[in-house]
Structure formats: structure tokens, C-alpha cells
GROMACS .gro file of N, CA and C in nm:
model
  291
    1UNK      N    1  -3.667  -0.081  -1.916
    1UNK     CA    2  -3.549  -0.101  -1.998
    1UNK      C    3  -3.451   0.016  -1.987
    2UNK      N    4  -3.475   0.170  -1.956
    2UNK     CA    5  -3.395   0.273  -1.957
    2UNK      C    6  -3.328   0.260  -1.840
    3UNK      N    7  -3.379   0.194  -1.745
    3UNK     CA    8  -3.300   0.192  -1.629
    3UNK      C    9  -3.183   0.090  -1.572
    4UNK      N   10  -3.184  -0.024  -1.722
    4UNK     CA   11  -3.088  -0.106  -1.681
    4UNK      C   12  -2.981  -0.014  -1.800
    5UNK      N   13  -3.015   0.058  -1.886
    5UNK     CA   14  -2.930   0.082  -1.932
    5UNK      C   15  -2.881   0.229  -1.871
    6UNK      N   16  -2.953   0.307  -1.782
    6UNK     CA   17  -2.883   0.367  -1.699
    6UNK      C   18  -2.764   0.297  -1.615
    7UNK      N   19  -2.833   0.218  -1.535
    7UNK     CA   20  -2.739   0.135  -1.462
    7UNK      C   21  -2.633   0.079  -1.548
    8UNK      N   22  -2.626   0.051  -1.680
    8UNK     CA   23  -2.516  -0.001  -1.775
    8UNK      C   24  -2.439   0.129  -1.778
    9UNK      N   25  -2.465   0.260  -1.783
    9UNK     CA   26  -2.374   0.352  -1.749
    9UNK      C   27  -2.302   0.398  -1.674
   10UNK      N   28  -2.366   0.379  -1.593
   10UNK     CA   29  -2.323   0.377  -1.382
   10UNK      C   30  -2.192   0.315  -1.400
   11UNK      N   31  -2.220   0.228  -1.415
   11UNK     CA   32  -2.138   0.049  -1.425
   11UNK      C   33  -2.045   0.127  -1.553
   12UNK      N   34  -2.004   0.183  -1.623
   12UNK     CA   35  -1.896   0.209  -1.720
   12UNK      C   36  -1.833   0.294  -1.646
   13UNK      N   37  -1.879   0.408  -1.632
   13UNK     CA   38  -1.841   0.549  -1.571
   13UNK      C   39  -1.734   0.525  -1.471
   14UNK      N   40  -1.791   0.408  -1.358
   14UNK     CA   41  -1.764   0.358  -1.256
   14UNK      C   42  -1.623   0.309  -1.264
   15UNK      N   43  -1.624   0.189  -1.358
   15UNK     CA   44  -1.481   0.117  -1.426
   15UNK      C   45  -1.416   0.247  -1.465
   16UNK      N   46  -1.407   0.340  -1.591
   16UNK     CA   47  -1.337   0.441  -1.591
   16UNK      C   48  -1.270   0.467  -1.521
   17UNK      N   49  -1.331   0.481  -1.388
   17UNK     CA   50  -1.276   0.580  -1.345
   17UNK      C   51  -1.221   0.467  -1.261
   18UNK      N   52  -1.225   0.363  -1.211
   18UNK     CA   53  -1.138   0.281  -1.147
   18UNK      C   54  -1.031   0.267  -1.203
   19UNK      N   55  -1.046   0.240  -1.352
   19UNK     CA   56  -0.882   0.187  -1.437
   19UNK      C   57  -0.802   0.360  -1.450
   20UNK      N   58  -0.814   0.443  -1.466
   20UNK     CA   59  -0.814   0.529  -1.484
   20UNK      C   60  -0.740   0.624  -1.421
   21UNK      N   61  -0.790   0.660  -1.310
   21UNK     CA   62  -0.771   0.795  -1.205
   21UNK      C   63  -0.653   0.703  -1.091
   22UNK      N   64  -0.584   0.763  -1.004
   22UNK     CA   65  -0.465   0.794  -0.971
   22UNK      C   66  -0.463   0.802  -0.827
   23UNK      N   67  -0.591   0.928  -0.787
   23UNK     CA   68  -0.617   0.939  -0.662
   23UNK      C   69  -0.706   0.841  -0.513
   24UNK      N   70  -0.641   0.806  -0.470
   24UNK     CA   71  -0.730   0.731  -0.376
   24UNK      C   72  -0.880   0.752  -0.364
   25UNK      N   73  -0.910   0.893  -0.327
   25UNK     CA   74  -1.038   0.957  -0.294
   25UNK      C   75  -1.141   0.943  -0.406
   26UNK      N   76  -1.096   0.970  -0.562
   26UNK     CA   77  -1.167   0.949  -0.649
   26UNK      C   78  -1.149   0.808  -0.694
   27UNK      N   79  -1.092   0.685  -0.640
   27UNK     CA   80  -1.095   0.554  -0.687
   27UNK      C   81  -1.158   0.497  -0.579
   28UNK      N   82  -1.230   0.588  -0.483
   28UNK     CA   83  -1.346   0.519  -0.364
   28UNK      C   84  -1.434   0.540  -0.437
   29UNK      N   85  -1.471   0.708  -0.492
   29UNK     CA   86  -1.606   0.737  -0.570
   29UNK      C   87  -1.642   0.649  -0.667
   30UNK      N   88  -1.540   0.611  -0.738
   30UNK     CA   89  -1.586   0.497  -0.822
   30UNK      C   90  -1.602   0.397  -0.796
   31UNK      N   91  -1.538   0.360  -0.711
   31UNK     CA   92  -1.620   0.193  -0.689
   31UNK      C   93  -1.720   0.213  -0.575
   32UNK      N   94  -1.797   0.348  -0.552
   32UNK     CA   95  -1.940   0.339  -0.508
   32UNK      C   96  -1.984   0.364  -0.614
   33UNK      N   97  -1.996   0.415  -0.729
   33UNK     CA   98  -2.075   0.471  -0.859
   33UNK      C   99  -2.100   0.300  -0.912
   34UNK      N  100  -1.989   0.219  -0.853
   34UNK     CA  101  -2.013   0.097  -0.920
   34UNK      C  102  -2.129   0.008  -0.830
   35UNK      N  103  -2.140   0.038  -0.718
   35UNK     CA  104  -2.204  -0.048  -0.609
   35UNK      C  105  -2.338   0.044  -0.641
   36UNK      N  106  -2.318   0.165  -0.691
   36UNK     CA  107  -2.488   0.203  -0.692
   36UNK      C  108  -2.556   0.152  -0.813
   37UNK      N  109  -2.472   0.137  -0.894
   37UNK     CA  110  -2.511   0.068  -1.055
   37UNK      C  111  -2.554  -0.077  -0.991
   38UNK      N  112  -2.449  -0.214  -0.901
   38UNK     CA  113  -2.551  -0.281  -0.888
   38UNK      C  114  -2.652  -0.281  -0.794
   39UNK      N  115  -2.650  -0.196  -0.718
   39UNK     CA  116  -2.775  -0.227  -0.621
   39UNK      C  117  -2.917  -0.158  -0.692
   40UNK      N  118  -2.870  -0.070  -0.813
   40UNK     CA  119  -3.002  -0.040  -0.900
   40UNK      C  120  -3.025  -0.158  -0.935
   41UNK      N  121  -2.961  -0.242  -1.018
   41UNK     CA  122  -2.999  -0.360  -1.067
   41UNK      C  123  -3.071  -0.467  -0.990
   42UNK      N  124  -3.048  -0.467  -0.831
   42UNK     CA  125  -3.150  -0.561  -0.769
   42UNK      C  126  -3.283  -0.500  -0.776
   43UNK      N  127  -3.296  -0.353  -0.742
   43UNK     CA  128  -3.430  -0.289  -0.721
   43UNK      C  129  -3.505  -0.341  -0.894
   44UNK      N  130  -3.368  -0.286  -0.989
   44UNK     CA  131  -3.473  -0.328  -1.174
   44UNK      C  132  -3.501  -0.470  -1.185
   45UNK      N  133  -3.425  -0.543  -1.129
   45UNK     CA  134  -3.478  -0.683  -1.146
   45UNK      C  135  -3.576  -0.782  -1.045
   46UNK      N  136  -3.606  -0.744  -0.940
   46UNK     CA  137  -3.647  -0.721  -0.857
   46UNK      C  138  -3.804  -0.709  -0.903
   47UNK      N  139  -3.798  -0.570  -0.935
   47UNK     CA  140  -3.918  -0.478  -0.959
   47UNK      C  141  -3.969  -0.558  -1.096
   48UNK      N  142  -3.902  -0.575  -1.172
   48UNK     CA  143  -3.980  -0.670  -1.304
   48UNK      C  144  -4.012  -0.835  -1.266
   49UNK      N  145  -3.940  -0.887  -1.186
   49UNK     CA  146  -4.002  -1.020  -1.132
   49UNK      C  147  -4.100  -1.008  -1.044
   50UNK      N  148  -4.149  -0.868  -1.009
   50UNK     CA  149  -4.299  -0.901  -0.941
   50UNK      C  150  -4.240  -0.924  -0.762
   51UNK      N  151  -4.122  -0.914  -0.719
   51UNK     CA  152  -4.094  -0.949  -0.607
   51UNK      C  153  -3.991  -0.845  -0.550
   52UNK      N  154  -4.026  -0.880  -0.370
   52UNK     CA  155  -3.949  -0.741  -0.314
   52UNK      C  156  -3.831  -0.776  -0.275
   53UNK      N  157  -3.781  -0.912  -0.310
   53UNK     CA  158  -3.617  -0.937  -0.283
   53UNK      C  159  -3.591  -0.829  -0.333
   54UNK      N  160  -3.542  -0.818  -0.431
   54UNK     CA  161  -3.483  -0.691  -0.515
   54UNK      C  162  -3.483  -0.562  -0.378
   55UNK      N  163  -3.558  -0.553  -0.334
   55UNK     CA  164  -3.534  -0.441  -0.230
   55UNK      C  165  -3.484  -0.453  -0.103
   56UNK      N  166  -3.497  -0.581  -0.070
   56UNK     CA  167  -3.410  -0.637   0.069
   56UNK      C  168  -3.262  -0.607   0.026
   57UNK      N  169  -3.257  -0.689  -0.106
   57UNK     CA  170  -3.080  -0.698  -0.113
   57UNK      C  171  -3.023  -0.548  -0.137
   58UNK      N  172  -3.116  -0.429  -0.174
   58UNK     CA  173  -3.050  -0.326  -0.192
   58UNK      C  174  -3.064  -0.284  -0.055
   59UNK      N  175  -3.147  -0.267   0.065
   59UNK     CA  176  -3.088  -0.250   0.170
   59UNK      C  177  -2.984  -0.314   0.229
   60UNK      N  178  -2.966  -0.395   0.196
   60UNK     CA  179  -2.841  -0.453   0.290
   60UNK      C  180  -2.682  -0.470   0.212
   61UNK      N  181  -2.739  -0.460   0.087
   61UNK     CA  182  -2.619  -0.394   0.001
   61UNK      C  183  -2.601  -0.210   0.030
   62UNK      N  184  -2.666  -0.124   0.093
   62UNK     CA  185  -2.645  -0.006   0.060
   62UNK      C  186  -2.601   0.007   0.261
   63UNK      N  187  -2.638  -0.082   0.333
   63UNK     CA  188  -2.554  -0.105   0.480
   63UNK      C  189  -2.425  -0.138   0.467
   64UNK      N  190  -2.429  -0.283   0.358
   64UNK     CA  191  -2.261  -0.323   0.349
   64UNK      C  192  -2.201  -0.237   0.301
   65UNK      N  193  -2.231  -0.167   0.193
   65UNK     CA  194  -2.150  -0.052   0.149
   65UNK      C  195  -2.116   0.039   0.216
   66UNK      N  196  -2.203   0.088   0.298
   66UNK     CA  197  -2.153   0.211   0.358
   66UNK      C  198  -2.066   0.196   0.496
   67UNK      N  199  -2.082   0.089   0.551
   67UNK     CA  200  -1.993   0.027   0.613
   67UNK      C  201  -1.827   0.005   0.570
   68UNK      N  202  -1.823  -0.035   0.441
   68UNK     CA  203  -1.702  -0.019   0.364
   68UNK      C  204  -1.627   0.105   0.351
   69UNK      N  205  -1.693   0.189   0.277
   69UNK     CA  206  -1.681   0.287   0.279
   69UNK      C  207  -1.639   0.384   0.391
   70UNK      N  208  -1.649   0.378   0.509
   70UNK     CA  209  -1.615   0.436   0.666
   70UNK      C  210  -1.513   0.347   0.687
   71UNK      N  211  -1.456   0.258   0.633
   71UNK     CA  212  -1.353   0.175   0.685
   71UNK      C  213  -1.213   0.232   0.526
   72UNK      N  214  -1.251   0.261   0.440
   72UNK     CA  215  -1.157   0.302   0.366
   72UNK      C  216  -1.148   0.432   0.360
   73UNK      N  217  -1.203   0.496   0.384
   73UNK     CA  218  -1.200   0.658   0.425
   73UNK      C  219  -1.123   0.714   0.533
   74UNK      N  220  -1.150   0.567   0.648
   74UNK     CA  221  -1.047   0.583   0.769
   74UNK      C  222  -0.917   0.583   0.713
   75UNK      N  223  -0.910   0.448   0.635
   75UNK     CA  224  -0.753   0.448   0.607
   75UNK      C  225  -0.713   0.505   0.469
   76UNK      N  226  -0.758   0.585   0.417
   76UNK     CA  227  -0.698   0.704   0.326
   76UNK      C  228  -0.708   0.792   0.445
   77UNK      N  229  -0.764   0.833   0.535
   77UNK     CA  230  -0.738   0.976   0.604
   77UNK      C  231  -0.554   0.910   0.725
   78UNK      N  232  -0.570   0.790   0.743
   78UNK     CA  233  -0.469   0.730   0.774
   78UNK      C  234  -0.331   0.739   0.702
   79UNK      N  235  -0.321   0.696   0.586
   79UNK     CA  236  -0.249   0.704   0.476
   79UNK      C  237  -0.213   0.837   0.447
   80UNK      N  238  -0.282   0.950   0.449
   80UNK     CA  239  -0.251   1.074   0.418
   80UNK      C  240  -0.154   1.141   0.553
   81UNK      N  241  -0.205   1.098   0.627
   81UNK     CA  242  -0.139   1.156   0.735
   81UNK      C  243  -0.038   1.162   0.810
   82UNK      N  244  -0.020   1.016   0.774
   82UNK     CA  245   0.132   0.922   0.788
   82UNK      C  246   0.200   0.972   0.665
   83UNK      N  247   0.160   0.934   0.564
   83UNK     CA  248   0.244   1.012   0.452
   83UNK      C  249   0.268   1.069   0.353
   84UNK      N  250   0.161   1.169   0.390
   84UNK     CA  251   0.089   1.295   0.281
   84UNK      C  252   0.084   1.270   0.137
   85UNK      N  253   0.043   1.176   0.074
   85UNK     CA  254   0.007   1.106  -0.054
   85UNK      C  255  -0.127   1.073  -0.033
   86UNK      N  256  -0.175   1.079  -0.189
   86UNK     CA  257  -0.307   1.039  -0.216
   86UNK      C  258  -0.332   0.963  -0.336
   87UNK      N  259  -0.200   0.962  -0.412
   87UNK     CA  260  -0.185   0.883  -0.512
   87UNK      C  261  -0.111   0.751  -0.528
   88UNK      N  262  -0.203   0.665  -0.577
   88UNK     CA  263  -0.162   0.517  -0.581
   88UNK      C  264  -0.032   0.493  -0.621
   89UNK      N  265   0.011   0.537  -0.675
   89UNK     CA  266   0.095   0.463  -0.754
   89UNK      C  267   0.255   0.549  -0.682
   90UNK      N  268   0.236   0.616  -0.591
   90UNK     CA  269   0.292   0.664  -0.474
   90UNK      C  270   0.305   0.581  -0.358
   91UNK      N  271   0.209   0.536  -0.337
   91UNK     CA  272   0.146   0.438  -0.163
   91UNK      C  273   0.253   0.317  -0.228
   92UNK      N  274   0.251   0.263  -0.319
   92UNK     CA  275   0.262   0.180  -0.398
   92UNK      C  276   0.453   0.183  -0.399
   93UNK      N  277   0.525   0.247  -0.426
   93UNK     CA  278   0.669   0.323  -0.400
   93UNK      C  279   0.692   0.308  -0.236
   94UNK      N  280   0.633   0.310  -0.169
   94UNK     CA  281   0.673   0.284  -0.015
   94UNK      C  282   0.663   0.136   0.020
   95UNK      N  283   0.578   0.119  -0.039
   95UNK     CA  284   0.621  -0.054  -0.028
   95UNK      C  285   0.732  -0.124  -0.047
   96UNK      N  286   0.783  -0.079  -0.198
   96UNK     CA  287   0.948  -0.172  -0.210
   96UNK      C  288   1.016  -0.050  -0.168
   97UNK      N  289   1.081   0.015  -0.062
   97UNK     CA  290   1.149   0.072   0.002
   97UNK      C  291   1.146   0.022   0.091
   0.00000   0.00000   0.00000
């Protein structure tokens, strides 16, 4: 039970900081803080049904992710470079121009 309600924290922290923060770099961290909250949840549910799905889907959830992750990292290091911003709501201003 402590660990889904860990993972219920993960999963807040996570949103926070998605609705929240400004910067590209720290609005990746959060929506991995959010992907680690659910891929705990396959291993906790998983692990209480007596079965090892729960651990398949977190490997191949923690491949898809990190796969993601190398593809948005490219294009924030893209984005920065082209046009030295890191803040959304900046990137966001070049559009209607």
C-alpha cells in the first residue's frame, strides 16, 4: 500500500511541475517523474496479482521512454541553438511571428 501511495506522489510532483515550470528541460523531468510513477504502478500491481506482466510492461515502458526522451532532448538541444530559448512560452512567441 506505501508504494502506490508513493507512486500517488511521483504522479503529483510530476503534474506540478508540468502545469507549473516554464523551462523546457525541467518540463521533460517531469513528465519522466510522471512515466516513473506509472511504470511503478505496473511493477505494484503486477506484484500484488501474483503475475510478472507487471514487469514486462515496465520494461518496455522504461525502452519507450527512454527512447522519447533522446528524441526530445534532441530537439530542445535543437531549439536552443537555433534560438537560444528554453522557455515555453517564448518558443511559443515565434510561432505567431
Amino acid at each position: 500500500m506505501e508504494y502506490i501511495i508513493l507512486s500517488l506522489i511521483l504522479l503529483a510532483i510530476g503534474i506540478y511541475g508540468l502545469v507549473m515550470k516554464r523551462n523546457l528541460l525541467k518540463i521533460l523531468m517531469s513528465i519522466e517523474i510522471i512515466a516513473a510513477a506509472a511504470s511503478m504502478n505496473f511493477v505494484i500491481f503486477g506484484s500484488m496479482a501474483g503475475d510478472q506482466l507487471g514487469q514486462v510492461f515496465f520494461i518496455l515502458a522504461l525502452s519507450v521512454d527512454t527512447v522519447i526522451t533522446a528524441v526530445v532532448i534532441a530537439l530542445v538541444l535543437i531549439a536552443y541553438r537555433e534560438y537560444g530559448i528554453l522557455d515555453v512560452w517564448d518558443l511559443s512567441k515565434l510561432k505567431e511571428s
